[in-house]
N, CA, C and O atoms as a DFTB+ gen file, in Angstrom:
684 C
 N C O
     1  1     169.507    -123.048      43.890
     2  2     169.219    -122.757      45.467
     3  2     169.278    -121.404      46.014
     4  3     170.339    -120.803      46.182
     5  1     168.176    -120.955      46.277
     6  2     168.546    -119.374      47.056
     7  2     168.975    -119.338      48.354
     8  3     168.748    -120.162      49.240
     9  1     169.740    -118.120      48.419
    10  2     170.328    -117.942      49.601
    11  2     169.327    -117.525      50.848
    12  3     168.266    -116.912      50.734
    13  1     170.051    -118.110      52.320
    14  2     169.083    -117.777      53.638
    15  2     169.284    -116.404      53.929
    16  3     170.408    -116.056      54.289
    17  1     168.343    -115.541      53.828
    18  2     168.479    -114.243      54.379
    19  2     167.842    -113.899      55.588
    20  3     167.704    -112.798      56.120
    21  1     167.435    -115.150      55.975
    22  2     166.964    -115.053      57.289
    23  2     167.805    -114.405      58.322
    24  3     167.300    -113.588      59.092
    25  1     168.974    -114.701      58.380
    26  2     169.743    -114.466      59.631
    27  2     170.100    -112.893      59.519
    28  3     170.344    -112.307      58.465
    29  1     170.089    -112.522      60.363
    30  2     170.889    -110.913      60.605
    31  2     172.265    -110.484      60.383
    32  3     173.047    -111.339      60.800
    33  1     172.812    -109.517      59.901
    34  2     174.120    -109.144      59.400
    35  2     174.896    -108.769      60.557
    36  3     174.215    -107.996      61.232
    37  1     175.875    -108.952      61.012
    38  2     176.314    -108.469      62.439
    39  2     177.890    -107.881      61.673
    40  3     178.588    -108.499      60.870
    41  1     178.118    -106.499      62.248
    42  2     179.208    -106.313      61.948
    43  2     180.559    -106.919      62.804
    44  3     180.472    -107.193      64.002
    45  1     181.845    -107.094      62.005
    46  2     182.864    -107.734      62.097
    47  2     183.945    -107.061      63.409
    48  3     183.656    -106.009      63.980
    49  1     184.680    -107.535      63.604
    50  2     185.512    -106.782      64.591
    51  2     186.578    -105.889      64.091
    52  3     187.491    -106.266      63.356
    53  1     186.419    -104.722      64.515
    54  2     187.096    -103.559      63.840
    55  2     187.926    -102.678      65.056
    56  3     187.808    -103.058      66.221
    57  1     188.682    -101.610      64.764
    58  2     189.443    -101.045      65.831
    59  2     189.558     -99.339      65.085
    60  3     190.608     -99.133      64.476
    61  1     188.849     -98.536      65.115
    62  2     188.822     -97.223      64.847
    63  2     189.846     -95.754      65.574
    64  3     189.284     -95.193      66.515
    65  1     191.116     -95.236      65.199
    66  2     191.864     -94.498      65.438
    67  2     190.702     -92.782      65.108
    68  3     190.334     -92.336      64.021
    69  1     190.436     -92.247      66.472
    70  2     189.548     -91.058      66.146
    71  2     190.309     -89.897      66.581
    72  3     190.408     -89.704      67.793
    73  1     190.895     -89.045      65.707
    74  2     191.443     -87.676      66.267
    75  2     190.067     -86.470      66.956
    76  3     188.848     -86.632      66.911
    77  1     190.625     -85.653      67.374
    78  2     189.490     -84.731      67.929
    79  2     189.455     -84.072      66.321
    80  3     190.346     -84.272      65.496
    81  1     188.122     -83.181      66.058
    82  2     188.285     -82.917      64.950
    83  2     188.323     -81.132      65.479
    84  3     187.482     -80.927      66.354
    85  1     188.809     -80.387      65.247
    86  2     189.527     -78.926      65.517
    87  2     188.575     -78.312      65.069
    88  3     188.547     -77.264      65.714
    89  1     187.450     -78.316      64.075
    90  2     186.719     -76.963      64.178
    91  2     185.733     -77.332      65.265
    92  3     185.253     -76.537      66.073
    93  1     185.456     -78.791      65.182
    94  2     184.217     -78.583      66.395
    95  2     184.852     -77.923      67.808
    96  3     184.048     -77.369      68.558
    97  1     186.423     -77.971      68.234
    98  2     187.110     -77.803      69.201
    99  2     186.580     -76.327      69.261
   100  3     185.987     -75.807      70.207
   101  1     186.946     -75.706      67.943
   102  2     186.735     -74.278      67.936
   103  2     185.450     -73.328      67.879
   104  3     185.243     -72.114      67.893
   105  1     184.503     -74.792      67.788
   106  2     183.029     -74.317      68.034
   107  2     182.731     -74.000      69.588
   108  3     182.412     -72.922      70.090
   109  1     182.874     -74.917      70.037
   110  2     182.824     -75.407      71.864
   111  2     183.516     -73.962      72.175
   112  3     182.870     -73.014      72.622
   113  1     184.798     -73.918      71.907
   114  2     185.223     -72.719      72.378
   115  2     184.371     -71.471      72.161
   116  3     183.974     -70.692      73.027
   117  1     184.179     -71.429      70.943
   118  2     183.338     -70.150      70.847
   119  2     182.054     -70.071      71.569
   120  3     181.562     -69.078      72.105
   121  1     181.685     -71.018      71.515
   122  2     180.029     -70.679      72.331
   123  2     180.377     -70.570      74.089
   124  3     179.835     -69.923      74.986
   125  1     181.584     -71.563      74.076
   126  2     182.232     -71.047      75.607
   127  2     181.970     -69.493      76.220
   128  3     181.132     -68.948      76.939
   129  1     183.252     -69.102      75.464
   130  2     183.359     -67.750      75.528
   131  2     182.589     -66.631      75.336
   132  3     182.802     -65.601      75.977
   133  1     181.408     -66.761      74.231
   134  2     180.299     -65.785      74.028
   135  2     179.598     -66.049      75.202
   136  3     179.180     -64.965      75.610
   137  1     179.210     -67.087      76.062
   138  2     178.357     -67.636      77.202
   139  2     178.453     -66.684      78.417
   140  3     177.642     -65.996      79.037
   141  1     180.098     -66.987      78.522
   142  2     181.014     -66.189      79.711
   143  2     180.753     -65.048      79.444
   144  3     180.238     -64.439      80.383
   145  1     180.942     -64.299      78.230
   146  2     180.942     -63.143      78.284
   147  2     179.300     -62.290      78.363
   148  3     179.136     -61.151      78.800
   149  1     178.596     -62.883      78.007
   150  2     177.002     -62.416      78.277
   151  2     176.826     -62.957      79.426
   152  3     175.877     -62.525      80.080
   153  1     177.570     -63.924      79.951
   154  2     176.641     -63.714      81.779
   155  2     177.511     -62.685      82.794
   156  3     176.950     -62.267      83.807
   157  1     179.154     -62.216      82.436
   158  2     179.567     -61.331      82.882
   159  2     178.964     -59.979      82.700
   160  3     179.086     -59.177      83.627
   161  1     178.430     -59.686      81.792
   162  2     177.692     -58.560      80.929
   163  2     176.275     -58.543      81.845
   164  3     175.972     -57.536      82.485
   165  1     175.489     -59.681      81.845
   166  2     174.366     -59.772      82.264
   167  2     174.524     -59.176      84.180
   168  3     173.667     -58.535      84.788
   169  1     175.776     -59.622      84.689
   170  2     175.873     -59.132      85.842
   171  2     176.291     -57.649      85.815
   172  3     175.599     -56.938      86.543
   173  1     176.989     -57.209      85.331
   174  2     177.356     -55.883      85.307
   175  2     176.625     -54.737      85.010
   176  3     176.930     -53.597      85.361
   177  1     174.901     -55.320      83.849
   178  2     174.489     -54.325      83.563
   179  2     173.525     -54.486      85.012
   180  3     173.280     -53.387      85.510
   181  1     173.031     -55.488      85.652
   182  2     172.144     -55.571      86.886
   183  2     172.661     -54.717      87.804
   184  3     171.897     -54.025      88.476
   185  1     174.313     -54.631      87.994
   186  2     174.879     -53.594      88.900
   187  2     174.751     -52.121      88.448
   188  3     174.424     -51.292      89.296
   189  1     174.916     -51.848      87.549
   190  2     174.209     -50.890      87.010
   191  2     175.656     -50.293      86.562
   192  3     175.675     -49.080      86.353
   193  1     176.969     -51.076      86.378
   194  2     177.801     -50.338      85.871
   195  2     177.856     -49.420      84.192
   196  3     178.813     -48.733      83.836
   197  1     176.554     -49.655      83.352
   198  2     176.718     -49.338      82.753
   199  2     175.959     -47.537      82.527
   200  3     176.075     -46.710      81.623
   201  1     175.204     -47.541      83.828
   202  2     174.754     -45.969      83.759
   203  2     176.123     -45.274      84.887
   204  3     176.158     -44.082      85.190
   205  1     176.828     -45.979      85.221
   206  2     177.638     -45.268      86.032
   207  2     178.985     -44.752      84.795
   208  3     179.476     -43.623      84.789
   209  1     179.312     -45.682      83.995
   210  2     179.737     -45.028      82.670
   211  2     178.964     -44.246      81.756
   212  3     179.792     -43.877      80.924
   213  1     177.998     -43.845      81.479
   214  2     176.919     -43.112      80.712
   215  2     177.200     -41.842      81.797
   216  3     177.633     -40.818      81.268
   217  1     177.032     -41.815      83.019
   218  2     177.312     -40.578      84.085
   219  2     178.834     -39.979      83.890
   220  3     179.086     -38.884      83.389
   221  1     179.627     -40.762      84.304
   222  2     180.890     -40.272      84.209
   223  2     181.783     -39.799      83.097
   224  3     182.634     -38.914      83.174
   225  1     181.382     -40.699      81.796
   226  2     181.687     -40.311      80.533
   227  2     180.657     -39.991      79.566
   228  3     180.296     -40.957      78.894
   229  1     180.046     -38.797      79.300
   230  2     178.753     -39.079      78.113
   231  2     179.334     -38.774      76.896
   232  3     178.926     -37.780      76.296
   233  1     180.697     -39.828      76.171
   234  2     181.223     -39.329      74.909
   235  2     180.534     -40.825      74.376
   236  3     179.588     -41.457      74.846
   237  1     181.527     -41.146      73.048
   238  2     180.816     -42.236      72.353
   239  2     180.951     -43.704      73.014
   240  3     180.191     -44.598      72.640
   241  1     181.787     -43.902      73.858
   242  2     181.517     -45.601      74.815
   243  2     180.179     -45.387      75.454
   244  3     179.463     -46.351      75.727
   245  1     179.817     -44.132      75.702
   246  2     178.643     -44.106      76.552
   247  2     177.212     -44.391      75.751
   248  3     176.184     -44.928      76.164
   249  1     177.517     -43.859      74.520
   250  2     176.557     -44.239      73.673
   251  2     176.256     -45.494      73.321
   252  3     175.136     -45.997      73.231
   253  1     177.547     -46.093      73.080
   254  2     177.480     -47.649      72.700
   255  2     176.690     -48.355      73.796
   256  3     175.654     -48.991      73.596
   257  1     177.171     -48.213      74.747
   258  2     176.806     -49.339      75.991
   259  2     175.087     -49.053      76.468
   260  3     174.351     -50.011      76.704
   261  1     174.566     -47.512      76.570
   262  2     173.345     -47.252      76.541
   263  2     172.607     -47.937      75.542
   264  3     171.670     -48.680      75.833
   265  1     173.157     -47.629      73.831
   266  2     172.416     -48.197      72.745
   267  2     172.120     -49.876      73.080
   268  3     171.420     -50.408      72.219
   269  1     172.459     -50.571      73.956
   270  2     172.827     -51.983      73.637
   271  2     173.638     -52.426      72.861
   272  3     173.537     -53.651      72.793
   273  1     174.635     -51.896      72.045
   274  2     175.261     -52.517      71.168
   275  2     176.612     -53.059      71.936
   276  3     177.078     -54.140      71.573
   277  1     177.102     -52.486      72.754
   278  2     177.963     -52.794      73.618
   279  2     178.222     -54.297      73.941
   280  3     179.139     -55.003      73.521
   281  1     177.243     -54.613      74.752
   282  2     177.303     -56.083      75.019
   283  2     177.074     -56.597      73.836
   284  3     177.726     -57.641      73.859
   285  1     176.488     -56.511      72.678
   286  2     176.275     -57.956      71.978
   287  2     178.019     -57.783      71.113
   288  3     178.524     -58.771      70.579
   289  1     178.611     -56.641      71.115
   290  2     180.037     -56.498      70.855
   291  2     180.718     -57.474      71.580
   292  3     181.209     -58.525      71.167
   293  1     180.692     -57.005      72.724
   294  2     181.695     -58.087      73.627
   295  2     181.666     -59.635      73.423
   296  3     182.630     -60.329      73.102
   297  1     180.159     -60.127      73.708
   298  2     179.979     -61.376      73.194
   299  2     180.771     -61.764      71.965
   300  3     181.738     -62.521      71.883
   301  1     180.057     -60.978      70.898
   302  2     180.939     -61.603      69.744
   303  2     182.336     -61.625      69.730
   304  3     183.070     -62.449      69.184
   305  1     182.686     -60.440      70.515
   306  2     184.559     -60.593      70.868
   307  2     185.078     -61.567      71.391
   308  3     186.193     -61.930      71.016
   309  1     184.330     -62.293      72.482
   310  2     184.632     -62.982      73.168
   311  2     184.381     -64.301      72.534
   312  3     185.254     -65.122      72.814
   313  1     183.294     -64.800      71.644
   314  2     183.275     -66.029      70.723
   315  2     184.206     -65.921      69.683
   316  3     184.397     -66.971      69.068
   317  1     184.822     -64.964      69.328
   318  2     185.562     -64.752      68.282
   319  2     187.249     -64.990      68.934
   320  3     188.013     -65.706      68.287
   321  1     187.702     -64.365      70.179
   322  2     188.781     -64.969      70.750
   323  2     188.624     -66.650      71.125
   324  3     189.490     -67.520      71.030
   325  1     187.718     -66.732      71.418
   326  2     187.391     -68.213      72.100
   327  2     187.673     -69.300      70.574
   328  3     188.310     -70.353      70.591
   329  1     187.208     -68.869      69.725
   330  2     187.314     -69.531      67.953
   331  2     188.690     -69.528      67.619
   332  3     189.267     -70.473      67.082
   333  1     189.328     -68.202      68.019
   334  2     191.011     -67.867      67.639
   335  2     192.212     -68.704      68.602
   336  3     193.409     -68.833      68.345
   337  1     191.493     -69.180      69.710
   338  2     192.967     -69.958      70.294
   339  2     193.290     -70.787      69.354
   340  3     192.641     -70.929      68.318
   341  1     194.485     -71.494      69.692
   342  2     195.312     -72.535      69.273
   343  2     194.576     -73.848      69.676
   344  3     194.153     -73.989      70.823
   345  1     194.432     -74.789      68.739
   346  2     193.628     -76.163      69.103
   347  2     195.220     -76.914      69.418
   348  3     196.194     -76.624      68.724
   349  1     195.275     -77.659      70.282
   350  2     196.499     -78.290      70.864
   351  2     196.354     -80.248      70.143
   352  3     195.344     -80.846      70.514
   353  1     197.073     -80.815      69.470
   354  2     196.726     -81.809      69.150
   355  2     196.774     -82.791      70.305
   356  3     197.557     -82.723      71.253
   357  1     195.936     -83.617      70.130
   358  2     196.009     -84.755      71.614
   359  2     196.516     -86.188      70.731
   360  3     196.882     -86.280      69.560
   361  1     196.387     -87.156      71.708
   362  2     196.536     -88.402      71.229
   363  2     195.215     -89.220      70.790
   364  3     194.254     -89.272      71.557
   365  1     195.201     -89.766      69.715
   366  2     193.976     -89.858      68.904
   367  2     193.281     -91.126      70.032
   368  3     193.999     -92.093      70.288
   369  1     192.018     -91.048      70.592
   370  2     191.831     -92.326      70.812
   371  2     191.195     -93.332      70.103
   372  3     190.942     -93.122      68.917
   373  1     190.821     -94.631      70.735
   374  2     190.213     -95.690      69.668
   375  2     188.853     -96.203      70.552
   376  3     188.521     -96.414      71.718
   377  1     188.218     -96.261      68.967
   378  2     186.789     -96.705      69.646
   379  2     186.875     -98.252      68.821
   380  3     187.264     -98.278      67.654
   381  1     186.518     -99.384      69.465
   382  2     187.196    -100.505      69.395
   383  2     185.321    -101.408      69.537
   384  3     184.450    -101.289      70.398
   385  1     185.376    -102.233      68.274
   386  2     184.170    -103.153      68.093
   387  2     184.619    -104.461      68.084
   388  3     185.121    -104.966      67.080
   389  1     184.437    -105.191      69.395
   390  2     185.034    -106.798      69.486
   391  2     184.235    -108.058      69.191
   392  3     184.460    -109.178      69.651
   393  1     183.128    -107.652      68.233
   394  2     182.407    -108.428      67.579
   395  2     180.640    -108.219      68.321
   396  3     179.537    -108.275      67.777
   397  1     181.063    -107.960      69.806
   398  2     179.891    -108.099      70.749
   399  2     179.653    -106.847      71.741
   400  3     178.702    -106.547      72.462
   401  1     180.912    -106.234      71.485
   402  2     180.952    -105.419      72.661
   403  2     181.754    -104.309      72.111
   404  3     182.870    -104.604      71.684
   405  1     181.123    -102.314      72.014
   406  2     181.890    -101.253      71.765
   407  2     182.940    -101.023      72.968
   408  3     182.515    -101.203      74.109
   409  1     184.364    -100.614      72.776
   410  2     185.156    -100.143      73.588
   411  2     185.825     -98.776      73.552
   412  3     186.508     -98.545      72.554
   413  1     185.744     -97.940      74.383
   414  2     186.782     -96.853      73.989
   415  2     187.794     -96.667      75.017
   416  3     187.792     -97.113      76.164
   417  1     188.782     -95.835      74.350
   418  2     189.973     -95.849      75.326
   419  2     190.804     -94.690      74.629
   420  3     191.277     -94.707      73.493
   421  1     190.868     -93.682      75.573
   422  2     191.891     -92.560      75.747
   423  2     192.921     -92.371      76.301
   424  3     194.003     -92.256      75.726
   425  1     192.742     -92.314      77.464
   426  2     194.083     -92.609      78.383
   427  2     194.039     -93.421      79.475
   428  3     193.389     -92.899      80.380
   429  1     194.557     -94.689      79.791
   430  2     194.295     -95.651      80.364
   431  2     193.243     -96.755      80.044
   432  3     192.996     -96.968      78.857
   433  1     192.720     -97.341      80.831
   434  2     191.561     -98.749      80.845
   435  2     190.945     -98.532      80.041
   436  3     190.430     -97.414      80.067
   437  1     190.583     -99.540      78.725
   438  2     189.179     -99.347      78.231
   439  2     187.790     -99.051      78.893
   440  3     187.844     -99.208      80.113
   441  1     186.767     -98.730      78.505
   442  2     185.744     -98.263      78.964
   443  2     184.847     -98.609      77.936
   444  3     184.799     -98.053      76.838
   445  1     183.514    -100.358      78.652
   446  2     182.811    -100.845      77.768
   447  2     181.498     -99.550      77.308
   448  3     180.831     -99.029      78.203
   449  1     181.374     -99.326      76.420
   450  2     180.254     -98.376      76.070
   451  2     179.254     -99.040      75.051
   452  3     179.218    -100.152      74.524
   453  1     178.212     -97.578      74.961
   454  2     177.147     -98.345      73.756
   455  2     177.019     -96.929      73.219
   456  3     176.499     -96.006      73.846
   457  1     177.592     -96.833      71.885
   458  2     177.341     -95.508      71.379
   459  2     175.663     -95.230      70.869
   460  3     174.819     -96.058      70.527
   461  1     175.597     -94.173      70.941
   462  2     174.526     -93.528      69.946
   463  2     174.872     -92.564      69.199
   464  3     175.396     -91.536      69.628
   465  1     174.525     -92.875      67.578
   466  2     174.413     -91.797      66.849
   467  2     173.165     -90.859      67.243
   468  3     172.054     -91.383      67.332
   469  1     173.337     -89.388      67.495
   470  2     172.832     -88.508      67.744
   471  2     172.161     -87.777      66.500
   472  3     170.974     -87.759      66.174
   473  1     173.418     -87.096      65.816
   474  2     173.505     -86.588      64.374
   475  2     174.275     -87.284      63.497
   476  3     175.466     -87.585      63.570
   477  1     173.322     -87.546      62.513
   478  2     174.314     -88.024      61.363
   479  2     173.987     -87.372      59.758
   480  3     173.077     -87.669      58.984
   481  1     175.018     -86.453      59.616
   482  2     174.855     -85.759      58.422
   483  2     175.461     -86.434      57.304
   484  3     175.394     -85.800      56.250
   485  1     175.940     -87.370      57.263
   486  2     176.357     -88.012      56.303
   487  2     178.113     -87.423      56.173
   488  3     178.865     -88.391      56.059
   489  1     178.503     -86.712      56.171
   490  2     179.672     -85.668      56.207
   491  2     180.183     -85.141      57.669
   492  3     181.119     -84.353      57.804
   493  1     179.296     -85.794      58.921
   494  2     179.657     -84.979      60.122
   495  2     178.663     -86.152      61.093
   496  3     177.522     -86.411      60.711
   497  1     179.214     -86.772      62.303
   498  2     178.318     -87.023      63.101
   499  2     178.928     -86.607      64.632
   500  3     180.032     -86.188      64.978
   501  1     177.607     -86.942      65.431
   502  2     177.544     -86.608      66.928
   503  2     177.266     -87.777      67.429
   504  3     176.129     -88.241      67.343
   505  1     178.320     -88.458      68.057
   506  2     177.931     -89.552      68.703
   507  2     177.738     -89.161      70.339
   508  3     178.111     -88.082      70.800
   509  1     177.065     -90.271      71.168
   510  2     177.387     -90.027      72.579
   511  2     177.173     -91.509      73.190
   512  3     176.256     -92.328      73.242
   513  1     178.542     -91.407      73.633
   514  2     179.149     -92.831      74.495
   515  2     178.976     -92.847      75.815
   516  3     179.619     -92.298      76.710
   517  1     177.713     -93.774      75.848
   518  2     177.345     -94.203      77.291
   519  2     177.935     -94.929      78.019
   520  3     178.014     -96.046      77.508
   521  1     178.539     -94.856      79.251
   522  2     179.107     -96.590      79.944
   523  2     178.213     -97.666      79.766
   524  3     177.156     -97.532      80.384
   525  1     178.336     -98.718      79.083
   526  2     177.407    -100.029      79.068
   527  2     176.939    -100.099      80.477
   528  3     177.456     -99.299      81.258
   529  1     176.177    -100.803      80.862
   530  2     175.728    -100.839      82.160
   531  2     175.764    -102.845      82.311
   532  3     175.942    -103.627      81.377
   533  1     175.537    -103.186      83.743
   534  2     175.983    -104.639      83.805
   535  2     174.320    -105.207      83.387
   536  3     173.487    -104.682      82.648
   537  1     174.253    -106.520      84.213
   538  2     173.107    -107.247      83.742
   539  2     171.785    -106.686      84.419
   540  3     170.629    -106.724      83.999
   541  1     172.552    -105.894      86.168
   542  2     170.925    -105.410      86.743
   543  2     170.809    -103.778      85.966
   544  3     169.955    -103.008      86.403
   545  1     171.604    -103.389      84.955
   546  2     171.422    -102.299      84.793
   547  2     171.943    -101.072      85.641
   548  3     171.461     -99.944      85.530
   549  1     172.797    -101.344      86.352
   550  2     173.720    -100.000      87.092
   551  2     175.033    -100.120      86.440
   552  3     175.771    -101.081      86.221
   553  1     175.120     -98.581      86.141
   554  2     176.326     -97.929      85.748
   555  2     177.554     -98.583      86.620
   556  3     177.389     -99.099      87.725
   557  1     178.684     -98.486      86.011
   558  2     179.769     -98.798      86.625
   559  2     180.360     -97.488      87.480
   560  3     179.539     -96.623      87.785
   561  1     181.701     -97.320      87.862
   562  2     182.060     -95.954      88.122
   563  2     182.500     -95.231      87.324
   564  3     183.051     -94.175      87.636
   565  1     182.385     -95.562      86.341
   566  2     182.850     -94.594      84.936
   567  2     181.865     -93.335      85.119
   568  3     180.911     -93.401      85.894
   569  1     182.261     -91.733      84.065
   570  2     181.523     -91.158      84.075
   571  2     179.593     -91.826      83.166
   572  3     179.544     -93.038      82.959
   573  1     179.059     -91.476      82.997
   574  2     177.779     -91.785      82.210
   575  2     178.373     -91.696      80.787
   576  3     178.599     -92.661      80.057
   577  1     178.572     -90.517      80.527
   578  2     178.469     -90.376      78.635
   579  2     179.635     -89.230      78.302
   580  3     180.284     -88.630      79.159
   581  1     179.716     -89.114      77.273
   582  2     180.950     -88.616      76.449
   583  2     180.391     -88.289      75.359
   584  3     179.526     -89.060      74.944
   585  1     180.725     -86.973      74.506
   586  2     180.126     -87.047      73.210
   587  2     181.250     -86.666      72.301
   588  3     182.265     -86.079      72.673
   589  1     180.987     -87.046      71.076
   590  2     181.922     -87.071      70.197
   591  2     181.562     -86.749      68.982
   592  3     180.696     -87.271      68.280
   593  1     182.666     -85.354      68.628
   594  2     182.087     -85.062      67.131
   595  2     183.035     -85.591      66.094
   596  3     184.224     -85.498      66.399
   597  1     182.703     -86.218      64.731
   598  2     183.568     -86.837      63.928
   599  2     183.047     -86.052      62.543
   600  3     181.956     -85.520      62.339
   601  1     183.752     -86.122      62.011
   602  2     183.979     -85.327      60.312
   603  2     184.526     -86.523      59.211
   604  3     185.283     -87.429      59.561
   605  1     184.128     -86.399      58.148
   606  2     184.318     -87.445      57.123
   607  2     185.682     -86.591      56.892
   608  3     186.573     -87.428      57.042
   609  1     186.158     -85.602      56.662
   610  2     187.192     -84.695      56.158
   611  2     188.347     -85.162      57.445
   612  3     189.459     -84.881      56.998
   613  1     188.453     -85.602      58.481
   614  2     189.399     -85.791      59.301
   615  2     189.481     -87.339      59.713
   616  3     190.445     -87.831      60.298
   617  1     188.324     -88.038      59.320
   618  2     188.728     -89.854      59.162
   619  2     188.177     -90.518      57.661
   620  3     187.546     -91.516      57.312
   621  1     188.685     -89.576      57.138
   622  2     188.380     -89.916      55.759
   623  2     188.360     -91.439      55.175
   624  3     187.427     -92.011      54.611
   625  1     190.022     -92.059      55.560
   626  2     190.193     -93.237      55.226
   627  2     189.282     -94.355      56.069
   628  3     189.235     -95.472      55.553
   629  1     188.701     -94.196      57.067
   630  2     187.887     -95.290      57.706
   631  2     186.403     -94.426      58.041
   632  3     185.710     -94.528      59.054
   633  1     186.189     -93.610      56.918
   634  2     185.046     -93.074      57.506
   635  2     183.663     -93.871      57.178
   636  3     182.829     -93.896      58.084
   637  1     183.321     -94.604      55.799
   638  2     182.710     -95.553      55.597
   639  2     182.521     -96.929      56.565
   640  3     181.468     -97.324      57.067
   641  1     183.728     -97.474      56.660
   642  2     183.317     -98.561      57.652
   643  2     183.169     -98.348      58.937
   644  3     182.850     -99.319      59.624
   645  1     183.356     -97.056      59.575
   646  2     182.946     -96.466      61.085
   647  2     181.568     -96.698      60.998
   648  3     180.937     -97.527      61.653
   649  1     180.975     -95.643      59.853
   650  2     179.436     -95.693      59.570
   651  2     178.896     -97.185      59.701
   652  3     178.103     -97.635      60.528
   653  1     179.391     -97.669      58.906
   654  2     178.975     -99.072      58.829
   655  2     178.622     -99.653      60.182
   656  3     177.509     -99.950      60.616
   657  1     179.764     -99.745      60.730
   658  2     179.771    -100.502      62.108
   659  2     179.116     -99.684      63.330
   660  3     178.872    -100.144      64.446
   661  1     178.960     -98.812      63.029
   662  2     177.869     -98.299      64.193
   663  2     176.186     -98.683      63.656
   664  3     175.362     -99.320      64.312
   665  1     176.060     -98.302      62.780
   666  2     174.455     -98.663      62.314
   667  2     174.333    -100.525      62.408
   668  3     173.249    -101.020      62.718
   669  1     175.590    -101.450      62.097
   670  2     175.301    -102.637      62.017
   671  2     175.113    -102.969      63.186
   672  3     173.999    -103.403      63.482
   673  1     176.126    -102.868      64.178
   674  2     176.572    -103.288      65.739
   675  2     175.268    -102.621      66.296
   676  3     175.487    -102.703      67.504
   677  1     174.370    -102.174      66.203
   678  2     173.529    -101.282      66.952
   679  2     172.057    -102.254      66.560
   680  3     171.049    -101.962      67.203
   681  1     171.982    -103.071      65.809
   682  2     170.960    -103.789      65.362
   683  2     171.303    -105.165      65.943
   684  3     170.561    -106.126      65.736
């Protein structure tokens, strides 16, 4: 007798403990630091600060600013400073599949969510967690979405099961 293959496979209930990926936090800080530096430099250049420095001190600093290297150097230094800040370990969050619904819990009560795998590079994933909608399609009082970066290195013991559940539960 051949097995019945017409039924769809469903993921069983499972709980995943997810810690923040420190490298992802550093990348976010580097981008934020570089972006803030670029915005500040744009405001200063628009205000004419570079020309004032060039007139006041015709030395090496004025040449660096006048040639446009100074602003790029400042952006790179701000990005490096943002990436160099220490990353504090936070309590791991819990992503839970109960067989019918995904749940997210960091601090406080659990939030019903619907996870979307936005990027999957097999060694690294970017998830978007959307608050689950009710029957009429209206979101609750919770924030609409949260982004989570996960790496195989940080979640080695549960990586295969996590990926399997994310894709099987979506179907």
